[in-house]
Amino acid sequence: MSDHPTPAHSALLLVLGVLGITAAGFVSDIISHLTVHQDFPSRKGFVLLLRVAGGALSTMVTPLILIGLAEVDVLTIDAALVASVCVYVATLALIGWFAVRRSNIVWWKQVLALAMLVVLGLLVVLLQTLAHSE
């Protein structure tokens, strides 16, 4: 067996990983709501949580396109995976920036929060890489 993943295997791992993380985030949102409000979300609140989770699923579109390009030999699978990681971290940083810039904390705490978010995102990528290595 090759040391390099195939594009099809990489795509499957991506889809399963994003589904797992999205499901965990959805459950976390429900638990958070239960903790804060001591009740389940209303129908409207539940729909909002589902929309957020659905939005998270869209994060796999660009990496799947990159992996598809590796499948048709436009990119190597290694280049596609590295580019996918860069896209994920950049997306996380951008979303984090939109979140912290509207906060009422001083600028250096915003930068610290954003840096922590990016470091945690890189840690997740590292842990997933370790989990899928032999």
CSV table of N, CA, C and O in Angstrom, one decimal:
chain,number,residue,atom,x,y,z
A,1,MET,N,0.8,-1.2,0.0
A,1,MET,CA,0.0,0.0,0.0
A,1,MET,C,0.9,1.2,0.0
A,1,MET,O,1.9,1.3,0.7
A,2,SER,N,0.5,2.3,-0.7
A,2,SER,CA,1.2,3.5,-0.8
A,2,SER,C,1.2,4.3,0.5
A,2,SER,O,0.3,4.2,1.2
A,3,ASP,N,2.2,5.1,0.7
A,3,ASP,CA,2.3,5.9,1.9
A,3,ASP,C,1.3,7.1,1.7
A,3,ASP,O,1.0,7.8,2.7
A,4,HIS,N,1.0,7.4,0.5
A,4,HIS,CA,0.1,8.6,0.2
A,4,HIS,C,-1.3,8.1,0.1
A,4,HIS,O,-1.7,7.1,-0.5
A,5,PRO,N,-2.3,8.9,0.6
A,5,PRO,CA,-3.7,8.6,0.5
A,5,PRO,C,-4.2,8.8,-0.9
A,5,PRO,O,-3.6,9.6,-1.7
A,6,THR,N,-5.2,8.1,-1.3
A,6,THR,CA,-5.8,8.3,-2.6
A,6,THR,C,-6.7,9.5,-2.5
A,6,THR,O,-7.3,9.7,-1.4
A,7,PRO,N,-7.1,10.1,-3.6
A,7,PRO,CA,-8.1,11.2,-3.5
A,7,PRO,C,-9.4,10.7,-3.0
A,7,PRO,O,-10.1,11.4,-2.2
A,8,ALA,N,-9.8,9.5,-3.4
A,8,ALA,CA,-11.1,9.0,-3.0
A,8,ALA,C,-11.1,8.7,-1.5
A,8,ALA,O,-12.1,9.1,-0.8
A,9,HIS,N,-10.1,8.2,-1.0
A,9,HIS,CA,-10.0,7.9,0.5
A,9,HIS,C,-9.9,9.2,1.2
A,9,HIS,O,-10.5,9.4,2.3
A,10,SER,N,-9.2,10.2,0.7
A,10,SER,CA,-9.1,11.5,1.3
A,10,SER,C,-10.5,12.2,1.4
A,10,SER,O,-10.8,12.8,2.4
A,11,ALA,N,-11.2,12.1,0.3
A,11,ALA,CA,-12.5,12.7,0.2
A,11,ALA,C,-13.5,12.0,1.3
A,11,ALA,O,-14.2,12.7,2.0
A,12,LEU,N,-13.4,10.7,1.4
A,12,LEU,CA,-14.2,10.0,2.4
A,12,LEU,C,-13.9,10.5,3.8
A,12,LEU,O,-14.8,10.8,4.6
A,13,LEU,N,-12.6,10.6,4.1
A,13,LEU,CA,-12.2,11.0,5.4
A,13,LEU,C,-12.6,12.4,5.7
A,13,LEU,O,-13.0,12.8,6.8
A,14,LEU,N,-12.5,13.3,4.7
A,14,LEU,CA,-13.0,14.7,4.8
A,14,LEU,C,-14.5,14.7,5.1
A,14,LEU,O,-14.9,15.4,6.1
A,15,VAL,N,-15.3,14.0,4.4
A,15,VAL,CA,-16.7,14.0,4.6
A,15,VAL,C,-17.1,13.5,6.0
A,15,VAL,O,-17.8,14.1,6.7
A,16,LEU,N,-16.5,12.4,6.3
A,16,LEU,CA,-16.7,11.8,7.7
A,16,LEU,C,-16.3,12.7,8.8
A,16,LEU,O,-17.0,12.9,9.8
A,17,GLY,N,-15.1,13.3,8.6
A,17,GLY,CA,-14.6,14.2,9.6
A,17,GLY,C,-15.5,15.4,9.8
A,17,GLY,O,-15.8,15.8,10.9
A,18,VAL,N,-15.9,16.0,8.7
A,18,VAL,CA,-16.7,17.2,8.8
A,18,VAL,C,-18.1,16.8,9.4
A,18,VAL,O,-18.7,17.6,10.2
A,19,LEU,N,-18.7,15.7,9.0
A,19,LEU,CA,-19.9,15.3,9.6
A,19,LEU,C,-19.8,15.1,11.1
A,19,LEU,O,-20.7,15.5,11.8
A,20,GLY,N,-18.7,14.4,11.5
A,20,GLY,CA,-18.5,14.2,12.9
A,20,GLY,C,-18.3,15.5,13.7
A,20,GLY,O,-19.0,15.6,14.8
A,21,ILE,N,-17.5,16.4,13.2
A,21,ILE,CA,-17.3,17.7,13.9
A,21,ILE,C,-18.6,18.5,13.9
A,21,ILE,O,-19.0,19.1,14.9
A,22,THR,N,-19.4,18.5,12.8
A,22,THR,CA,-20.6,19.2,12.7
A,22,THR,C,-21.6,18.6,13.7
A,22,THR,O,-22.3,19.4,14.4
A,23,ALA,N,-21.7,17.3,13.8
A,23,ALA,CA,-22.7,16.7,14.7
A,23,ALA,C,-22.3,17.0,16.2
A,23,ALA,O,-23.1,17.3,17.0
A,24,ALA,N,-21.0,17.0,16.5
A,24,ALA,CA,-20.5,17.3,17.8
A,24,ALA,C,-20.8,18.8,18.1
A,24,ALA,O,-21.2,19.1,19.3
A,25,GLY,N,-20.6,19.7,17.2
A,25,GLY,CA,-21.0,21.1,17.4
A,25,GLY,C,-22.4,21.3,17.6
A,25,GLY,O,-22.8,22.1,18.5
A,26,PHE,N,-23.3,20.6,16.9
A,26,PHE,CA,-24.7,20.7,17.0
A,26,PHE,C,-25.2,20.2,18.4
A,26,PHE,O,-25.9,20.9,19.1
A,27,VAL,N,-24.6,19.1,18.9
A,27,VAL,CA,-25.0,18.6,20.2
A,27,VAL,C,-24.4,19.5,21.3
A,27,VAL,O,-25.1,19.8,22.2
A,28,SER,N,-23.3,20.1,21.0
A,28,SER,CA,-22.7,21.1,22.0
A,28,SER,C,-23.6,22.3,22.1
A,28,SER,O,-23.8,22.8,23.2
A,29,ASP,N,-24.1,22.8,21.0
A,29,ASP,CA,-25.0,23.9,21.0
A,29,ASP,C,-26.3,23.6,21.8
A,29,ASP,O,-26.8,24.4,22.5
A,30,ILE,N,-26.8,22.4,21.6
A,30,ILE,CA,-28.1,22.0,22.3
A,30,ILE,C,-27.7,22.0,23.8
A,30,ILE,O,-28.5,22.5,24.7
A,31,ILE,N,-26.6,21.4,24.2
A,31,ILE,CA,-26.3,21.3,25.6
A,31,ILE,C,-26.0,22.7,26.2
A,31,ILE,O,-26.5,23.0,27.3
A,32,SER,N,-25.4,23.5,25.4
A,32,SER,CA,-25.2,24.9,25.9
A,32,SER,C,-26.5,25.6,26.1
A,32,SER,O,-26.7,26.3,27.1
A,33,HIS,N,-27.4,25.4,25.2
A,33,HIS,CA,-28.8,26.0,25.3
A,33,HIS,C,-29.5,25.5,26.6
A,33,HIS,O,-30.1,26.3,27.3
A,34,LEU,N,-29.4,24.2,26.8
A,34,LEU,CA,-30.0,23.6,28.0
A,34,LEU,C,-29.4,24.1,29.2
A,34,LEU,O,-30.1,24.4,30.2
A,35,THR,N,-28.1,24.3,29.2
A,35,THR,CA,-27.4,24.8,30.4
A,35,THR,C,-27.8,26.3,30.7
A,35,THR,O,-28.1,26.6,31.9
A,36,VAL,N,-27.8,27.1,29.7
A,36,VAL,CA,-28.1,28.5,29.9
A,36,VAL,C,-29.6,28.8,30.2
A,36,VAL,O,-29.9,29.5,31.1
A,37,HIS,N,-30.4,28.1,29.4
A,37,HIS,CA,-31.9,28.4,29.5
A,37,HIS,C,-32.7,27.4,30.2
A,37,HIS,O,-33.9,27.6,30.5
A,38,GLN,N,-32.0,26.3,30.6
A,38,GLN,CA,-32.7,25.2,31.4
A,38,GLN,C,-33.9,24.7,30.7
A,38,GLN,O,-34.9,24.2,31.3
A,39,ASP,N,-33.9,24.7,29.4
A,39,ASP,CA,-34.9,24.1,28.5
A,39,ASP,C,-34.4,23.9,27.1
A,39,ASP,O,-33.3,24.4,26.7
A,40,PHE,N,-35.1,23.0,26.4
A,40,PHE,CA,-34.7,22.8,25.0
A,40,PHE,C,-34.9,24.1,24.2
A,40,PHE,O,-35.8,24.9,24.5
A,41,PRO,N,-34.2,24.2,23.1
A,41,PRO,CA,-34.5,25.4,22.2
A,41,PRO,C,-35.9,25.3,21.7
A,41,PRO,O,-36.5,24.2,21.5
A,42,SER,N,-36.5,26.5,21.4
A,42,SER,CA,-37.8,26.5,20.7
A,42,SER,C,-37.7,26.0,19.3
A,42,SER,O,-36.5,25.7,18.9
A,43,ARG,N,-38.8,25.9,18.6
A,43,ARG,CA,-38.7,25.4,17.3
A,43,ARG,C,-37.8,26.3,16.4
A,43,ARG,O,-37.0,25.9,15.7
A,44,LYS,N,-38.0,27.6,16.6
A,44,LYS,CA,-37.2,28.6,15.9
A,44,LYS,C,-35.7,28.5,16.3
A,44,LYS,O,-34.9,28.6,15.4
A,45,GLY,N,-35.4,28.3,17.5
A,45,GLY,CA,-34.1,28.2,18.0
A,45,GLY,C,-33.4,26.9,17.5
A,45,GLY,O,-32.3,26.9,17.1
A,46,PHE,N,-34.2,25.8,17.4
A,46,PHE,CA,-33.7,24.5,16.9
A,46,PHE,C,-33.4,24.7,15.4
A,46,PHE,O,-32.4,24.2,15.0
A,47,VAL,N,-34.3,25.3,14.7
A,47,VAL,CA,-34.0,25.6,13.2
A,47,VAL,C,-32.8,26.4,13.0
A,47,VAL,O,-32.0,26.1,12.1
A,48,LEU,N,-32.6,27.4,13.9
A,48,LEU,CA,-31.3,28.2,13.8
A,48,LEU,C,-30.1,27.3,14.0
A,48,LEU,O,-29.1,27.4,13.3
A,49,LEU,N,-30.1,26.4,15.0
A,49,LEU,CA,-29.0,25.5,15.3
A,49,LEU,C,-28.8,24.6,14.1
A,49,LEU,O,-27.6,24.3,13.8
A,50,LEU,N,-29.8,24.1,13.5
A,50,LEU,CA,-29.7,23.3,12.3
A,50,LEU,C,-29.1,24.1,11.1
A,50,LEU,O,-28.3,23.5,10.4
A,51,ARG,N,-29.5,25.3,11.0
A,51,ARG,CA,-28.9,26.2,9.9
A,51,ARG,C,-27.4,26.4,10.1
A,51,ARG,O,-26.6,26.4,9.2
A,52,VAL,N,-27.0,26.6,11.4
A,52,VAL,CA,-25.6,26.8,11.7
A,52,VAL,C,-24.8,25.5,11.4
A,52,VAL,O,-23.8,25.6,10.7
A,53,ALA,N,-25.4,24.4,11.8
A,53,ALA,CA,-24.7,23.1,11.5
A,53,ALA,C,-24.7,22.9,9.9
A,53,ALA,O,-23.7,22.4,9.4
A,54,GLY,N,-25.7,23.2,9.2
A,54,GLY,CA,-25.7,23.1,7.8
A,54,GLY,C,-24.7,24.0,7.1
A,54,GLY,O,-24.0,23.6,6.2
A,55,GLY,N,-24.5,25.2,7.7
A,55,GLY,CA,-23.5,26.1,7.2
A,55,GLY,C,-22.1,25.5,7.4
A,55,GLY,O,-21.2,25.6,6.5
A,56,ALA,N,-21.9,24.8,8.5
A,56,ALA,CA,-20.6,24.1,8.8
A,56,ALA,C,-20.3,23.0,7.7
A,56,ALA,O,-19.2,22.8,7.4
A,57,LEU,N,-21.4,22.4,7.3
A,57,LEU,CA,-21.1,21.4,6.2
A,57,LEU,C,-20.6,22.0,4.9
A,57,LEU,O,-19.9,21.3,4.2
A,58,SER,N,-20.9,23.2,4.7
A,58,SER,CA,-20.4,23.8,3.4
A,58,SER,C,-18.9,24.0,3.4
A,58,SER,O,-18.3,24.3,2.4
A,59,THR,N,-18.3,23.9,4.6
A,59,THR,CA,-16.8,24.1,4.6
A,59,THR,C,-16.1,23.0,3.9
A,59,THR,O,-14.9,23.2,3.6
A,60,MET,N,-16.7,21.9,3.5
A,60,MET,CA,-16.0,20.9,2.8
A,60,MET,C,-16.0,21.1,1.3
A,60,MET,O,-15.4,20.3,0.6
A,61,VAL,N,-16.7,22.1,0.8
A,61,VAL,CA,-16.9,22.2,-0.6
A,61,VAL,C,-15.5,22.5,-1.3
A,61,VAL,O,-15.1,21.8,-2.2
A,62,THR,N,-14.8,23.5,-0.8
A,62,THR,CA,-13.5,23.8,-1.5
A,62,THR,C,-12.5,22.7,-1.3
A,62,THR,O,-11.9,22.3,-2.3
A,63,PRO,N,-12.3,22.1,-0.2
A,63,PRO,CA,-11.4,21.0,-0.1
A,63,PRO,C,-11.8,19.8,-1.0
A,63,PRO,O,-11.0,19.1,-1.6
A,64,LEU,N,-13.1,19.5,-1.1
A,64,LEU,CA,-13.6,18.5,-2.0
A,64,LEU,C,-13.2,18.8,-3.5
A,64,LEU,O,-12.9,17.9,-4.3
A,65,ILE,N,-13.3,20.1,-3.8
A,65,ILE,CA,-12.9,20.5,-5.2
A,65,ILE,C,-11.4,20.3,-5.4
A,65,ILE,O,-11.0,19.7,-6.4
A,66,LEU,N,-10.7,20.7,-4.4
A,66,LEU,CA,-9.2,20.5,-4.5
A,66,LEU,C,-8.9,19.0,-4.6
A,66,LEU,O,-8.0,18.6,-5.4
A,67,ILE,N,-9.5,18.2,-3.8
A,67,ILE,CA,-9.3,16.7,-3.9
A,67,ILE,C,-9.7,16.2,-5.2
A,67,ILE,O,-9.1,15.3,-5.8
A,68,GLY,N,-10.8,16.7,-5.7
A,68,GLY,CA,-11.3,16.3,-7.1
A,68,GLY,C,-10.3,16.6,-8.2
A,68,GLY,O,-10.1,15.9,-9.1
A,69,LEU,N,-9.6,17.8,-8.0
A,69,LEU,CA,-8.5,18.1,-8.9
A,69,LEU,C,-7.4,17.2,-8.8
A,69,LEU,O,-6.7,16.9,-9.9
A,70,ALA,N,-7.1,16.6,-7.7
A,70,ALA,CA,-6.1,15.6,-7.5
A,70,ALA,C,-6.5,14.3,-8.2
A,70,ALA,O,-5.7,13.6,-8.8
A,71,GLU,N,-7.8,14.0,-8.1
A,71,GLU,CA,-8.3,12.8,-8.8
A,71,GLU,C,-8.1,12.8,-10.3
A,71,GLU,O,-7.8,11.8,-10.9
A,72,VAL,N,-8.2,14.0,-10.9
A,72,VAL,CA,-8.0,14.1,-12.3
A,72,VAL,C,-6.6,14.6,-12.7
A,72,VAL,O,-6.4,15.1,-13.8
A,73,ASP,N,-5.7,14.5,-11.7
A,73,ASP,CA,-4.3,14.8,-11.9
A,73,ASP,C,-3.9,16.2,-12.3
A,73,ASP,O,-2.9,16.5,-13.0
A,74,VAL,N,-4.8,17.1,-11.8
A,74,VAL,CA,-4.4,18.6,-12.0
A,74,VAL,C,-3.5,19.0,-10.9
A,74,VAL,O,-2.6,19.8,-11.1
A,75,LEU,N,-3.7,18.4,-9.7
A,75,LEU,CA,-2.8,18.6,-8.5
A,75,LEU,C,-2.4,17.2,-8.0
A,75,LEU,O,-3.1,16.2,-8.2
A,76,THR,N,-1.3,17.2,-7.2
A,76,THR,CA,-1.0,16.0,-6.5
A,76,THR,C,-1.9,16.0,-5.3
A,76,THR,O,-2.4,17.0,-4.8
A,77,ILE,N,-2.1,14.8,-4.7
A,77,ILE,CA,-3.0,14.7,-3.5
A,77,ILE,C,-2.4,15.4,-2.4
A,77,ILE,O,-3.1,16.1,-1.6
A,78,ASP,N,-1.0,15.4,-2.3
A,78,ASP,CA,-0.4,16.1,-1.2
A,78,ASP,C,-0.6,17.6,-1.3
A,78,ASP,O,-0.9,18.3,-0.3
A,79,ALA,N,-0.5,18.2,-2.5
A,79,ALA,CA,-0.8,19.6,-2.7
A,79,ALA,C,-2.2,19.9,-2.4
A,79,ALA,O,-2.5,21.0,-1.8
A,80,ALA,N,-3.1,19.1,-2.8
A,80,ALA,CA,-4.6,19.3,-2.5
A,80,ALA,C,-4.8,19.3,-1.0
A,80,ALA,O,-5.6,20.1,-0.6
A,81,LEU,N,-4.2,18.4,-0.3
A,81,LEU,CA,-4.4,18.3,1.1
A,81,LEU,C,-3.8,19.5,1.9
A,81,LEU,O,-4.4,20.1,2.8
A,82,VAL,N,-2.6,19.9,1.4
A,82,VAL,CA,-2.0,21.1,2.1
A,82,VAL,C,-2.9,22.3,1.8
A,82,VAL,O,-3.1,23.2,2.7
A,83,ALA,N,-3.3,22.5,0.5
A,83,ALA,CA,-4.2,23.6,0.2
A,83,ALA,C,-5.5,23.6,1.0
A,83,ALA,O,-6.0,24.6,1.4
A,84,SER,N,-6.0,22.4,1.2
A,84,SER,CA,-7.2,22.3,2.0
A,84,SER,C,-7.1,22.7,3.4
A,84,SER,O,-7.9,23.4,4.0
A,85,VAL,N,-5.9,22.3,4.0
A,85,VAL,CA,-5.6,22.8,5.4
A,85,VAL,C,-5.5,24.3,5.4
A,85,VAL,O,-6.1,24.9,6.3
A,86,CYS,N,-4.8,24.9,4.4
A,86,CYS,CA,-4.7,26.3,4.4
A,86,CYS,C,-6.1,27.0,4.2
A,86,CYS,O,-6.3,28.0,4.9
A,87,VAL,N,-6.9,26.4,3.4
A,87,VAL,CA,-8.3,27.0,3.2
A,87,VAL,C,-9.1,26.9,4.6
A,87,VAL,O,-9.7,27.9,5.0
A,88,TYR,N,-9.0,25.8,5.3
A,88,TYR,CA,-9.7,25.6,6.5
A,88,TYR,C,-9.2,26.6,7.6
A,88,TYR,O,-10.0,27.2,8.3
A,89,VAL,N,-7.9,26.7,7.7
A,89,VAL,CA,-7.3,27.6,8.7
A,89,VAL,C,-7.7,29.1,8.4
A,89,VAL,O,-8.1,29.9,9.2
A,90,ALA,N,-7.6,29.4,7.1
A,90,ALA,CA,-7.9,30.8,6.7
A,90,ALA,C,-9.4,31.1,6.9
A,90,ALA,O,-9.8,32.2,7.4
A,91,THR,N,-10.2,30.1,6.6
A,91,THR,CA,-11.7,30.3,6.8
A,91,THR,C,-12.0,30.4,8.3
A,91,THR,O,-12.7,31.3,8.7
A,92,LEU,N,-11.3,29.6,9.1
A,92,LEU,CA,-11.5,29.7,10.6
A,92,LEU,C,-11.1,31.1,11.1
A,92,LEU,O,-11.7,31.7,11.9
A,93,ALA,N,-9.9,31.6,10.6
A,93,ALA,CA,-9.4,32.9,11.0
A,93,ALA,C,-10.4,34.0,10.6
A,93,ALA,O,-10.6,34.9,11.3
A,94,LEU,N,-10.9,33.9,9.4
A,94,LEU,CA,-11.8,34.9,8.9
A,94,LEU,C,-13.1,34.9,9.7
A,94,LEU,O,-13.6,36.0,10.1
A,95,ILE,N,-13.7,33.8,9.9
A,95,ILE,CA,-14.9,33.7,10.8
A,95,ILE,C,-14.6,34.2,12.2
A,95,ILE,O,-15.4,34.9,12.8
A,96,GLY,N,-13.5,33.8,12.7
A,96,GLY,CA,-13.1,34.3,14.0
A,96,GLY,C,-12.9,35.8,14.1
A,96,GLY,O,-13.3,36.4,15.1
A,97,TRP,N,-12.3,36.3,13.0
A,97,TRP,CA,-12.2,37.8,13.0
A,97,TRP,C,-13.5,38.5,13.0
A,97,TRP,O,-13.7,39.5,13.7
A,98,PHE,N,-14.5,38.0,12.2
A,98,PHE,CA,-15.8,38.6,12.2
A,98,PHE,C,-16.4,38.5,13.6
A,98,PHE,O,-17.2,39.4,14.0
A,99,ALA,N,-16.2,37.4,14.3
A,99,ALA,CA,-16.7,37.3,15.7
A,99,ALA,C,-16.1,38.2,16.7
A,99,ALA,O,-16.8,38.9,17.4
A,100,VAL,N,-14.7,38.3,16.7
A,100,VAL,CA,-14.1,39.1,17.7
A,100,VAL,C,-14.1,40.6,17.4
A,100,VAL,O,-14.1,41.4,18.3
A,101,ARG,N,-14.2,41.0,16.2
A,101,ARG,CA,-14.2,42.4,15.9
A,101,ARG,C,-15.4,43.1,16.4
A,101,ARG,O,-15.4,44.3,16.6
A,102,ARG,N,-16.5,42.4,16.6
A,102,ARG,CA,-17.7,43.0,17.1
A,102,ARG,C,-17.8,42.9,18.6
A,102,ARG,O,-18.8,43.3,19.2
A,103,SER,N,-16.8,42.3,19.2
A,103,SER,CA,-16.9,42.1,20.7
A,103,SER,C,-16.5,43.4,21.3
A,103,SER,O,-16.0,44.3,20.7
A,104,ASN,N,-16.8,43.5,22.6
A,104,ASN,CA,-16.5,44.7,23.4
A,104,ASN,C,-15.2,44.6,24.2
A,104,ASN,O,-15.0,45.2,25.2
A,105,ILE,N,-14.2,43.7,23.7
A,105,ILE,CA,-13.0,43.6,24.4
A,105,ILE,C,-11.9,44.4,23.7
A,105,ILE,O,-12.0,44.8,22.5
A,106,VAL,N,-10.9,44.8,24.4
A,106,VAL,CA,-9.8,45.6,23.8
A,106,VAL,C,-9.1,44.9,22.7
A,106,VAL,O,-9.1,43.6,22.6
A,107,TRP,N,-8.4,45.6,21.8
A,107,TRP,CA,-7.9,45.1,20.6
A,107,TRP,C,-6.9,43.9,20.8
A,107,TRP,O,-6.9,42.9,20.1
A,108,TRP,N,-6.1,44.0,21.9
A,108,TRP,CA,-5.1,43.0,22.1
A,108,TRP,C,-5.7,41.7,22.5
A,108,TRP,O,-5.2,40.6,22.3
A,109,LYS,N,-6.8,41.8,23.2
A,109,LYS,CA,-7.6,40.6,23.6
A,109,LYS,C,-8.3,40.0,22.4
A,109,LYS,O,-8.4,38.8,22.3
A,110,GLN,N,-8.7,40.8,21.4
A,110,GLN,CA,-9.2,40.3,20.2
A,110,GLN,C,-8.2,39.5,19.4
A,110,GLN,O,-8.5,38.4,18.9
A,111,VAL,N,-7.0,40.1,19.4
A,111,VAL,CA,-5.9,39.4,18.7
A,111,VAL,C,-5.5,38.1,19.4
A,111,VAL,O,-5.3,37.1,18.7
A,112,LEU,N,-5.5,38.1,20.7
A,112,LEU,CA,-5.2,36.9,21.5
A,112,LEU,C,-6.3,35.9,21.2
A,112,LEU,O,-6.0,34.7,21.0
A,113,ALA,N,-7.6,36.2,21.2
A,113,ALA,CA,-8.6,35.3,21.0
A,113,ALA,C,-8.5,34.7,19.6
A,113,ALA,O,-8.7,33.5,19.4
A,114,LEU,N,-8.2,35.5,18.6
A,114,LEU,CA,-8.1,35.1,17.2
A,114,LEU,C,-6.9,34.1,17.1
A,114,LEU,O,-7.0,33.1,16.4
A,115,ALA,N,-5.8,34.5,17.7
A,115,ALA,CA,-4.6,33.6,17.7
A,115,ALA,C,-4.9,32.3,18.3
A,115,ALA,O,-4.5,31.2,17.8
A,116,MET,N,-5.6,32.3,19.5
A,116,MET,CA,-6.0,31.0,20.1
A,116,MET,C,-6.9,30.2,19.2
A,116,MET,O,-6.7,28.9,19.1
A,117,LEU,N,-7.8,30.8,18.5
A,117,LEU,CA,-8.7,30.1,17.6
A,117,LEU,C,-7.9,29.4,16.5
A,117,LEU,O,-8.1,28.2,16.2
A,118,VAL,N,-6.9,30.1,15.9
A,118,VAL,CA,-6.1,29.6,14.8
A,118,VAL,C,-5.2,28.5,15.3
A,118,VAL,O,-5.1,27.4,14.7
A,119,VAL,N,-4.6,28.6,16.5
A,119,VAL,CA,-3.8,27.6,17.1
A,119,VAL,C,-4.6,26.3,17.3
A,119,VAL,O,-4.2,25.2,17.1
A,120,LEU,N,-5.8,26.5,17.9
A,120,LEU,CA,-6.7,25.3,18.1
A,120,LEU,C,-7.1,24.7,16.8
A,120,LEU,O,-7.2,23.4,16.7
A,121,GLY,N,-7.3,25.5,15.8
A,121,GLY,CA,-7.7,24.9,14.5
A,121,GLY,C,-6.5,24.1,13.9
A,121,GLY,O,-6.7,23.0,13.4
A,122,LEU,N,-5.3,24.6,14.1
A,122,LEU,CA,-4.1,23.8,13.6
A,122,LEU,C,-3.9,22.6,14.5
A,122,LEU,O,-3.5,21.5,13.9
A,123,LEU,N,-4.2,22.7,15.8
A,123,LEU,CA,-4.1,21.5,16.6
A,123,LEU,C,-5.1,20.4,16.2
A,123,LEU,O,-4.8,19.2,16.1
A,124,VAL,N,-6.3,20.8,15.8
A,124,VAL,CA,-7.3,19.8,15.3
A,124,VAL,C,-6.8,19.2,14.0
A,124,VAL,O,-6.9,17.9,13.9
A,125,VAL,N,-6.2,20.0,13.1
A,125,VAL,CA,-5.6,19.4,11.9
A,125,VAL,C,-4.5,18.4,12.2
A,125,VAL,O,-4.5,17.3,11.7
A,126,LEU,N,-3.7,18.8,13.2
A,126,LEU,CA,-2.6,17.9,13.6
A,126,LEU,C,-3.1,16.6,14.2
A,126,LEU,O,-2.6,15.5,13.8
A,127,LEU,N,-4.1,16.7,15.1
A,127,LEU,CA,-4.6,15.5,15.7
A,127,LEU,C,-5.3,14.6,14.6
A,127,LEU,O,-5.2,13.4,14.7
A,128,GLN,N,-6.1,15.2,13.7
A,128,GLN,CA,-6.7,14.4,12.6
A,128,GLN,C,-5.6,13.7,11.8
A,128,GLN,O,-5.8,12.6,11.3
A,129,THR,N,-4.6,14.4,11.5
A,129,THR,CA,-3.5,13.9,10.7
A,129,THR,C,-2.8,12.7,11.4
A,129,THR,O,-2.6,11.6,10.8
A,130,LEU,N,-2.6,12.9,12.7
A,130,LEU,CA,-2.0,11.8,13.5
A,130,LEU,C,-3.0,10.6,13.6
A,130,LEU,O,-2.6,9.4,13.5
A,131,ALA,N,-4.3,10.8,13.7
A,131,ALA,CA,-5.3,9.8,13.8
A,131,ALA,C,-5.3,9.0,12.5
A,131,ALA,O,-5.7,7.8,12.5
A,132,HIS,N,-5.0,9.6,11.4
A,132,HIS,CA,-5.2,8.9,10.1
A,132,HIS,C,-3.8,8.4,9.5
A,132,HIS,O,-3.8,7.9,8.4
A,133,SER,N,-2.7,8.6,10.3
A,133,SER,CA,-1.4,8.1,9.8
A,133,SER,C,-1.2,6.7,10.4
A,133,SER,O,-1.8,6.3,11.4
A,134,GLU,N,-0.4,6.0,9.7
A,134,GLU,CA,-0.1,4.6,10.2
A,134,GLU,C,1.1,4.5,11.1
A,134,GLU,O,2.0,5.2,11.1
